[in-house]
Coordinates of N, CA and C in Angstrom, one line a residue:
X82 N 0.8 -1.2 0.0 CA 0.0 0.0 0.0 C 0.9 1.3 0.0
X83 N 2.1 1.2 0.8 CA 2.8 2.5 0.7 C 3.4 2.8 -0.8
X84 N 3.8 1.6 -1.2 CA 4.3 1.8 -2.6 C 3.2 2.3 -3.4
X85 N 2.0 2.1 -3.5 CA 1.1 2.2 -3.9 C 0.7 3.6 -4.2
X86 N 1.6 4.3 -2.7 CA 0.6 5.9 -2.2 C 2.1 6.6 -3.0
X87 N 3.2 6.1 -3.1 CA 4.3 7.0 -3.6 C 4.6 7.1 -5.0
X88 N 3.9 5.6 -5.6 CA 3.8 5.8 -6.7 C 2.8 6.6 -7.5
X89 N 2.0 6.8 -6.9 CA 0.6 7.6 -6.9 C 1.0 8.9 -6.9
X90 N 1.8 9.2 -6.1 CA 2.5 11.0 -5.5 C 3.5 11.4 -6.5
X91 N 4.5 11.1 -7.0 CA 5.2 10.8 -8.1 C 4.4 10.8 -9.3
X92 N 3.4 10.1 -10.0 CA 2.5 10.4 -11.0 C 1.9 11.7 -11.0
X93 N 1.4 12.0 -9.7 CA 0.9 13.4 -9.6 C 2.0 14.2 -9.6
X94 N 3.1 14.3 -9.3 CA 4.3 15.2 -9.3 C 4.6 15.4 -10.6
X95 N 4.5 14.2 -11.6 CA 5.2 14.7 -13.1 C 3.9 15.1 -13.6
X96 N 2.6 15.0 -13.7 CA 1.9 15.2 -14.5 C 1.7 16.8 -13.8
X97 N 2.0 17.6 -12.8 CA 1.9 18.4 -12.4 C 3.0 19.3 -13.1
X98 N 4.0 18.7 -13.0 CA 5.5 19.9 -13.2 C 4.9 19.7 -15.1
X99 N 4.2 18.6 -15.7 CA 4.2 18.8 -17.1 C 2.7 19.8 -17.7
X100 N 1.7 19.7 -16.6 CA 1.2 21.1 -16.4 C 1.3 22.2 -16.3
X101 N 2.4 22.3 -15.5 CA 3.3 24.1 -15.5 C 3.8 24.3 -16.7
X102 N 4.8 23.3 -17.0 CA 5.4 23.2 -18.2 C 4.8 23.9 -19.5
X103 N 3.8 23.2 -19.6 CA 2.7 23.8 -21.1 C 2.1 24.9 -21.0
X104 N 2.0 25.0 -19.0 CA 1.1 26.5 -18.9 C 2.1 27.7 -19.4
X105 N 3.6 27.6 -19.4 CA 4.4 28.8 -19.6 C 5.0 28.7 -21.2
X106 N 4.5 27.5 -21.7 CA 4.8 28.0 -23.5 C 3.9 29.1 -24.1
X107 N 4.7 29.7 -24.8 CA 3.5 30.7 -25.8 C 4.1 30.5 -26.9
X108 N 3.0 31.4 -27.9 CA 3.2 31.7 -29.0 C 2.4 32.2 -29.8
X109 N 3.5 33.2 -30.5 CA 3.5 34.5 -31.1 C 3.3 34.4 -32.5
X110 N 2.6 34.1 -33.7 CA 2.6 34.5 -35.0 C 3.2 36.0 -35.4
X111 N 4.8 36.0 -35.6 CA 5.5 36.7 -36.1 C 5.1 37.5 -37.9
X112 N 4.7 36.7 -38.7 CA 4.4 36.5 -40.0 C 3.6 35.2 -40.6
X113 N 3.0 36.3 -41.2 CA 1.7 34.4 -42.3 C 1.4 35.4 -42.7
X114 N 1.5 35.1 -44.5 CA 1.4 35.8 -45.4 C 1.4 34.6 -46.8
X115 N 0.6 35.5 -47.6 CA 1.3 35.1 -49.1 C 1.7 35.9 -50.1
X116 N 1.7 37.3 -49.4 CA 2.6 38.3 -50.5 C 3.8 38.9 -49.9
X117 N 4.6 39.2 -50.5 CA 5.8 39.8 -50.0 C 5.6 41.1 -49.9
X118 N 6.3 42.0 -49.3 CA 6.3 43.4 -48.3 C 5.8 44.2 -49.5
X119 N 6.1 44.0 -50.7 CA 5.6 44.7 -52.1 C 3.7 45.1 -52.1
X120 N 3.5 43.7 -51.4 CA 1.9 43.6 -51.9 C 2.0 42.9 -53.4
X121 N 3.3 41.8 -53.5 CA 2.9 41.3 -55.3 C 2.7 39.2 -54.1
X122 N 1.5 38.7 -54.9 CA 1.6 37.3 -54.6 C 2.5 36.3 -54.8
X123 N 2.7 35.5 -54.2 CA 3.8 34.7 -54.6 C 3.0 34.1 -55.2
X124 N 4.0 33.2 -56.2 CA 3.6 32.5 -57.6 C 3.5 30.6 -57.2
X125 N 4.4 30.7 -56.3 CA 4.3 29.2 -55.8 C 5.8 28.5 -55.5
X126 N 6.2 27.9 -55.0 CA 7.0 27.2 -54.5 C 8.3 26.3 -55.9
X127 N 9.5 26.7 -55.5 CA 10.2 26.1 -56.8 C 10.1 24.6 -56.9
X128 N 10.0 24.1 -58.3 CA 9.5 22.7 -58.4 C 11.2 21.9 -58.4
X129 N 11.2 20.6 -58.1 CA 12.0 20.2 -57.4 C 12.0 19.5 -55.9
X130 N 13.2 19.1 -55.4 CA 13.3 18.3 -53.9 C 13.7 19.5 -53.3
X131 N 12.4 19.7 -52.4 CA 12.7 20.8 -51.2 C 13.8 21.0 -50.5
X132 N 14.2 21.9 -50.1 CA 15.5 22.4 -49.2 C 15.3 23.8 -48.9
X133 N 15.3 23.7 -46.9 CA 15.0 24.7 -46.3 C 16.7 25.1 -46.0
X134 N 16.8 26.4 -45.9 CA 17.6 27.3 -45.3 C 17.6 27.9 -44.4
X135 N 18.5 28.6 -43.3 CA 18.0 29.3 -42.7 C 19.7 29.9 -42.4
X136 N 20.0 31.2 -42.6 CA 20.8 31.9 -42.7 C 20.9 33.1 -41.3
X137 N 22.3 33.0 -40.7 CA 22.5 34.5 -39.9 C 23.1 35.0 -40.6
X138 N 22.8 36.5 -40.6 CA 23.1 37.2 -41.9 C 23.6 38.6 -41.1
X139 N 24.7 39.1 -40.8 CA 25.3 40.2 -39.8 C 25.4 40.9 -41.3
X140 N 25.1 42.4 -41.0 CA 25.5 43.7 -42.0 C 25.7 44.6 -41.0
X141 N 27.3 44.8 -41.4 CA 28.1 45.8 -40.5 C 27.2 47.3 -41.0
X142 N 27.9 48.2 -39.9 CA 27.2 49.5 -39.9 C 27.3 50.2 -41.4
X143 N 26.2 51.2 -42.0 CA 26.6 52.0 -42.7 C 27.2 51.3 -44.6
X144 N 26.3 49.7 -44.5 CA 26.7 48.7 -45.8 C 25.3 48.4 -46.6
X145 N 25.8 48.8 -47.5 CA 24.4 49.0 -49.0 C 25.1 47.4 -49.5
X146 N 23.7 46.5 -49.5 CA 24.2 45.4 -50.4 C 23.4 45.2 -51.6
X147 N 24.5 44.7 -52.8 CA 24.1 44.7 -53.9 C 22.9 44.2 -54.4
X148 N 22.4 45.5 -55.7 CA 21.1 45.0 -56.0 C 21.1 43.7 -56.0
X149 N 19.7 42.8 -55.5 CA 19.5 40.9 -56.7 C 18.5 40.9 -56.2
X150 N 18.0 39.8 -56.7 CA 16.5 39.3 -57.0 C 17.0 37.8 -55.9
X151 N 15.5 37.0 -55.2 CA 15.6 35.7 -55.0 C 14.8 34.9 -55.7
X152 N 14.9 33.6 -56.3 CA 14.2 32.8 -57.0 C 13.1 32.1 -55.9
X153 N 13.0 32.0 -55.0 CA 12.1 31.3 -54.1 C 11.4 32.4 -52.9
X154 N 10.0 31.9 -52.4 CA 9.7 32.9 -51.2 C 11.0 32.4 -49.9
X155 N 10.9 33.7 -48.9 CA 12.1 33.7 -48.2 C 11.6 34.8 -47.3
X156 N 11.9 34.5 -46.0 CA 11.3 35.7 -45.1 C 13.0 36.0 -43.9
X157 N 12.7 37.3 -43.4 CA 13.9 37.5 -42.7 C 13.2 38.0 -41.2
X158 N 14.3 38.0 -40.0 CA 13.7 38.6 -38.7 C 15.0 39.0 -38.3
X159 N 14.6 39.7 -37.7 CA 15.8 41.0 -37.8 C 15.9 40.8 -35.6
X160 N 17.1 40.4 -35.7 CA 17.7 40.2 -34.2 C 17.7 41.4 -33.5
X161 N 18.7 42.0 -34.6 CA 19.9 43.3 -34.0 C 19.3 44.2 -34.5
X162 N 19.6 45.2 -34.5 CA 19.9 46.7 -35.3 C 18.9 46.9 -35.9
X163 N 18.9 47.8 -37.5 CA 17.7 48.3 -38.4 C 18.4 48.2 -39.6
X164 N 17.5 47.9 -40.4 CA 17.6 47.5 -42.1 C 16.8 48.6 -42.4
X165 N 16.9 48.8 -43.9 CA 15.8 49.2 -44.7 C 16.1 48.8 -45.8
X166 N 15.1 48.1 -46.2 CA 15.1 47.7 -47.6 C 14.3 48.3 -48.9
X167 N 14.9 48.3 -50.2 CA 14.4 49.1 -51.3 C 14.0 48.3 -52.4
X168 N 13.0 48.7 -53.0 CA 12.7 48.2 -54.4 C 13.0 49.1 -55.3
X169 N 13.9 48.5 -56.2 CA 15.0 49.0 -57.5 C 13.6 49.6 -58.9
X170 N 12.6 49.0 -58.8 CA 11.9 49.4 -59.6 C 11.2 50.8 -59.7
X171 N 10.8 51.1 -58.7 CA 10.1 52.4 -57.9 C 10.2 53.2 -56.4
X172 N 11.4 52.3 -56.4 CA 12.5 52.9 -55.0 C 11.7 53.2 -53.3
X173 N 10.3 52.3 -54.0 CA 9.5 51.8 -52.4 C 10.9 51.4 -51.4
X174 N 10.1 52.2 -50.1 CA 11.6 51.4 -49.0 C 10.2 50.9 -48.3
X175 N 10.9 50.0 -47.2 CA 10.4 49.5 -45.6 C 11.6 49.7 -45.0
X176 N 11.2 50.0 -43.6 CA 12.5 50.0 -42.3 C 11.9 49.3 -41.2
X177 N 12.9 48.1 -41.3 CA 13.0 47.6 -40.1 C 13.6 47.4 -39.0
X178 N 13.3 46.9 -37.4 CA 13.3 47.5 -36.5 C 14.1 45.7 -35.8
X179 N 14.5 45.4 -34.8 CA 14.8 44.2 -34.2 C 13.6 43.8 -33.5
X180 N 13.0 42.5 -33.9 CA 11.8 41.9 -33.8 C 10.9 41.9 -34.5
X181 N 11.1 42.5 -35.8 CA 10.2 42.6 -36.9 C 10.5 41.4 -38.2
X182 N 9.6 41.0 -38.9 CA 9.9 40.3 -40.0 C 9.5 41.4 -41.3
X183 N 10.1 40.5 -42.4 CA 9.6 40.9 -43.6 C 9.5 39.4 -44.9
X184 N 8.5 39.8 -45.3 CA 8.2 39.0 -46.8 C 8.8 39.2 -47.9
X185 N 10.0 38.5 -48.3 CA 11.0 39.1 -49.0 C 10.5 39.1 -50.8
X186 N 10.6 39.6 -51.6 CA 10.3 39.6 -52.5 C 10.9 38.7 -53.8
X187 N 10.3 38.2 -54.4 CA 10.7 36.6 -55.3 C 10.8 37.6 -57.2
X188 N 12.1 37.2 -57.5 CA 12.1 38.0 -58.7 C 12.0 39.1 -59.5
X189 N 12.1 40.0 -58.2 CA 12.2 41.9 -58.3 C 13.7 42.1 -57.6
X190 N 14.0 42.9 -58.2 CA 15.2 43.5 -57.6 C 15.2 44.8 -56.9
X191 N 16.2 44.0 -55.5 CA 15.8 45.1 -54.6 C 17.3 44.8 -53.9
X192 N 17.3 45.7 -52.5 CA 18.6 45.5 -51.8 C 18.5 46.2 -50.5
X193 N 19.0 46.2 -49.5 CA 19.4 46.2 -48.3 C 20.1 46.8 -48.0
X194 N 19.8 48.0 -47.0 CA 21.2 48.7 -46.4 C 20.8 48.9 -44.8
X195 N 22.0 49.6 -44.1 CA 22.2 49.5 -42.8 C 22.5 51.1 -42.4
X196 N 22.1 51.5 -41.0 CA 23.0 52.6 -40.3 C 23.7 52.1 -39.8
X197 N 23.9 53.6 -38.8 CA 24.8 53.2 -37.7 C 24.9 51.8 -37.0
X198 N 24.2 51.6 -36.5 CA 24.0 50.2 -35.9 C 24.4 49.6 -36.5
X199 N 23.9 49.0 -38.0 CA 23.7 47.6 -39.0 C 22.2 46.9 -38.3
X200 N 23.2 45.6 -38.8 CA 21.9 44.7 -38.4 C 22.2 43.1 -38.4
X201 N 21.7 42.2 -37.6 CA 21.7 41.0 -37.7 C 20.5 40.4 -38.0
X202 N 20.6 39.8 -38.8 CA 18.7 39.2 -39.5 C 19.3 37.5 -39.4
X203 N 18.1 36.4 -39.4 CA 17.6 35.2 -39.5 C 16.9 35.3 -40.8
X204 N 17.4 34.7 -41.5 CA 16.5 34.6 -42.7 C 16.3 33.2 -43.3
X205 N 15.3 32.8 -43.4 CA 14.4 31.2 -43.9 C 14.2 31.3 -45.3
X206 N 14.6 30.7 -45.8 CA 14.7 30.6 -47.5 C 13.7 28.9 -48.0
X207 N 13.0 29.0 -48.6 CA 12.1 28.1 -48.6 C 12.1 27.3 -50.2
X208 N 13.1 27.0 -50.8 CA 13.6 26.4 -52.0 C 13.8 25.0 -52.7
X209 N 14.4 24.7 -53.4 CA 14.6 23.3 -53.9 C 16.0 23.1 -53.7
X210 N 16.3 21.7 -53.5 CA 18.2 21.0 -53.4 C 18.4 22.1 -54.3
X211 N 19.8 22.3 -53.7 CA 21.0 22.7 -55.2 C 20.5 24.4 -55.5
X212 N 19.8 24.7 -55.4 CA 19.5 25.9 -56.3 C 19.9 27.2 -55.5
X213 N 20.1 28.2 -56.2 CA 21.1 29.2 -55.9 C 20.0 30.4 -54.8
X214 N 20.5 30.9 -53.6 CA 19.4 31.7 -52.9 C 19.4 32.9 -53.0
X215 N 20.1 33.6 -54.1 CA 19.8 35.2 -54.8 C 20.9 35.0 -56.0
X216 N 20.8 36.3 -56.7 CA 21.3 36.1 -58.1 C 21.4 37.9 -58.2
X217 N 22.7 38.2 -58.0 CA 23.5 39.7 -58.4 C 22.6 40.3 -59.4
X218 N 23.0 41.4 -59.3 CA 22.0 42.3 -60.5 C 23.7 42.4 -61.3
X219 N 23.4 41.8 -62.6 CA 25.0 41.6 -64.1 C 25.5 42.9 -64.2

């Protein structure tokens, strides 16, 4: 019977601490979307064997990176510092802030610059094996 009452106490102990447990997860929907920061829809996913990415991406203070385009949807979240990013077409910007995402834009040409700060971004790239995750403006 004593075994009985400790093993009983012990059951209630874990299923208690795995009650706390789940009471202190959360979560936040950062981004869900299907168009990029443009307002243009994505077209669909590149055909092929899937391959996720996920990139830390440091831009020192006061660095403009080269126009390009990406072939696949791709989102970034910004850790550190502030970005602002530009569309080459009609010189739309967004400025981002640390804890913000963005919908990055699939086959427009655009680019990324930094202040003082810079910036450290997470970026998820959502593609097929092998294929290349941006493409220089020639």
């Amino acid at each position: 019977m004593k075994k009985v009452k400790i093993a009983l106490l012990l059951v209630m102990a874990c299923w208690t601490t795995g009650v706390m447990a789940q009471e202190q997860v959360k979560q936040e929907v950062l981004l869900k979307t299907s168009q990029s920061w443009d307002g243009v829809t994505y077209k669909g996913y590149p055909a092929g064997e899937p391959e996720i990415t996920v990139l830390k991406i440091i831009i020192p203070p006061d660095t403009s990176l080269p126009w390009h385009t990406h072939p696949m949807p791709n989102t970034a979240y910004v850790l550190a510092g502030e970005l602002t990013v530009e569309k080459k077409q009609d010189g739309s910007k967004r400025q981002l802030h640390a804890g913000e995402t963005l919908a990055e834009m699939v086959d427009t040409l655009h680019r990324g610059y930094t202040g003082k700060d810079g910036a450290t971004l997470i970026v998820f790239y959502a593609g097929s094996k092998g294929q290349a995750l941006s493409h220089k403006q020639p």
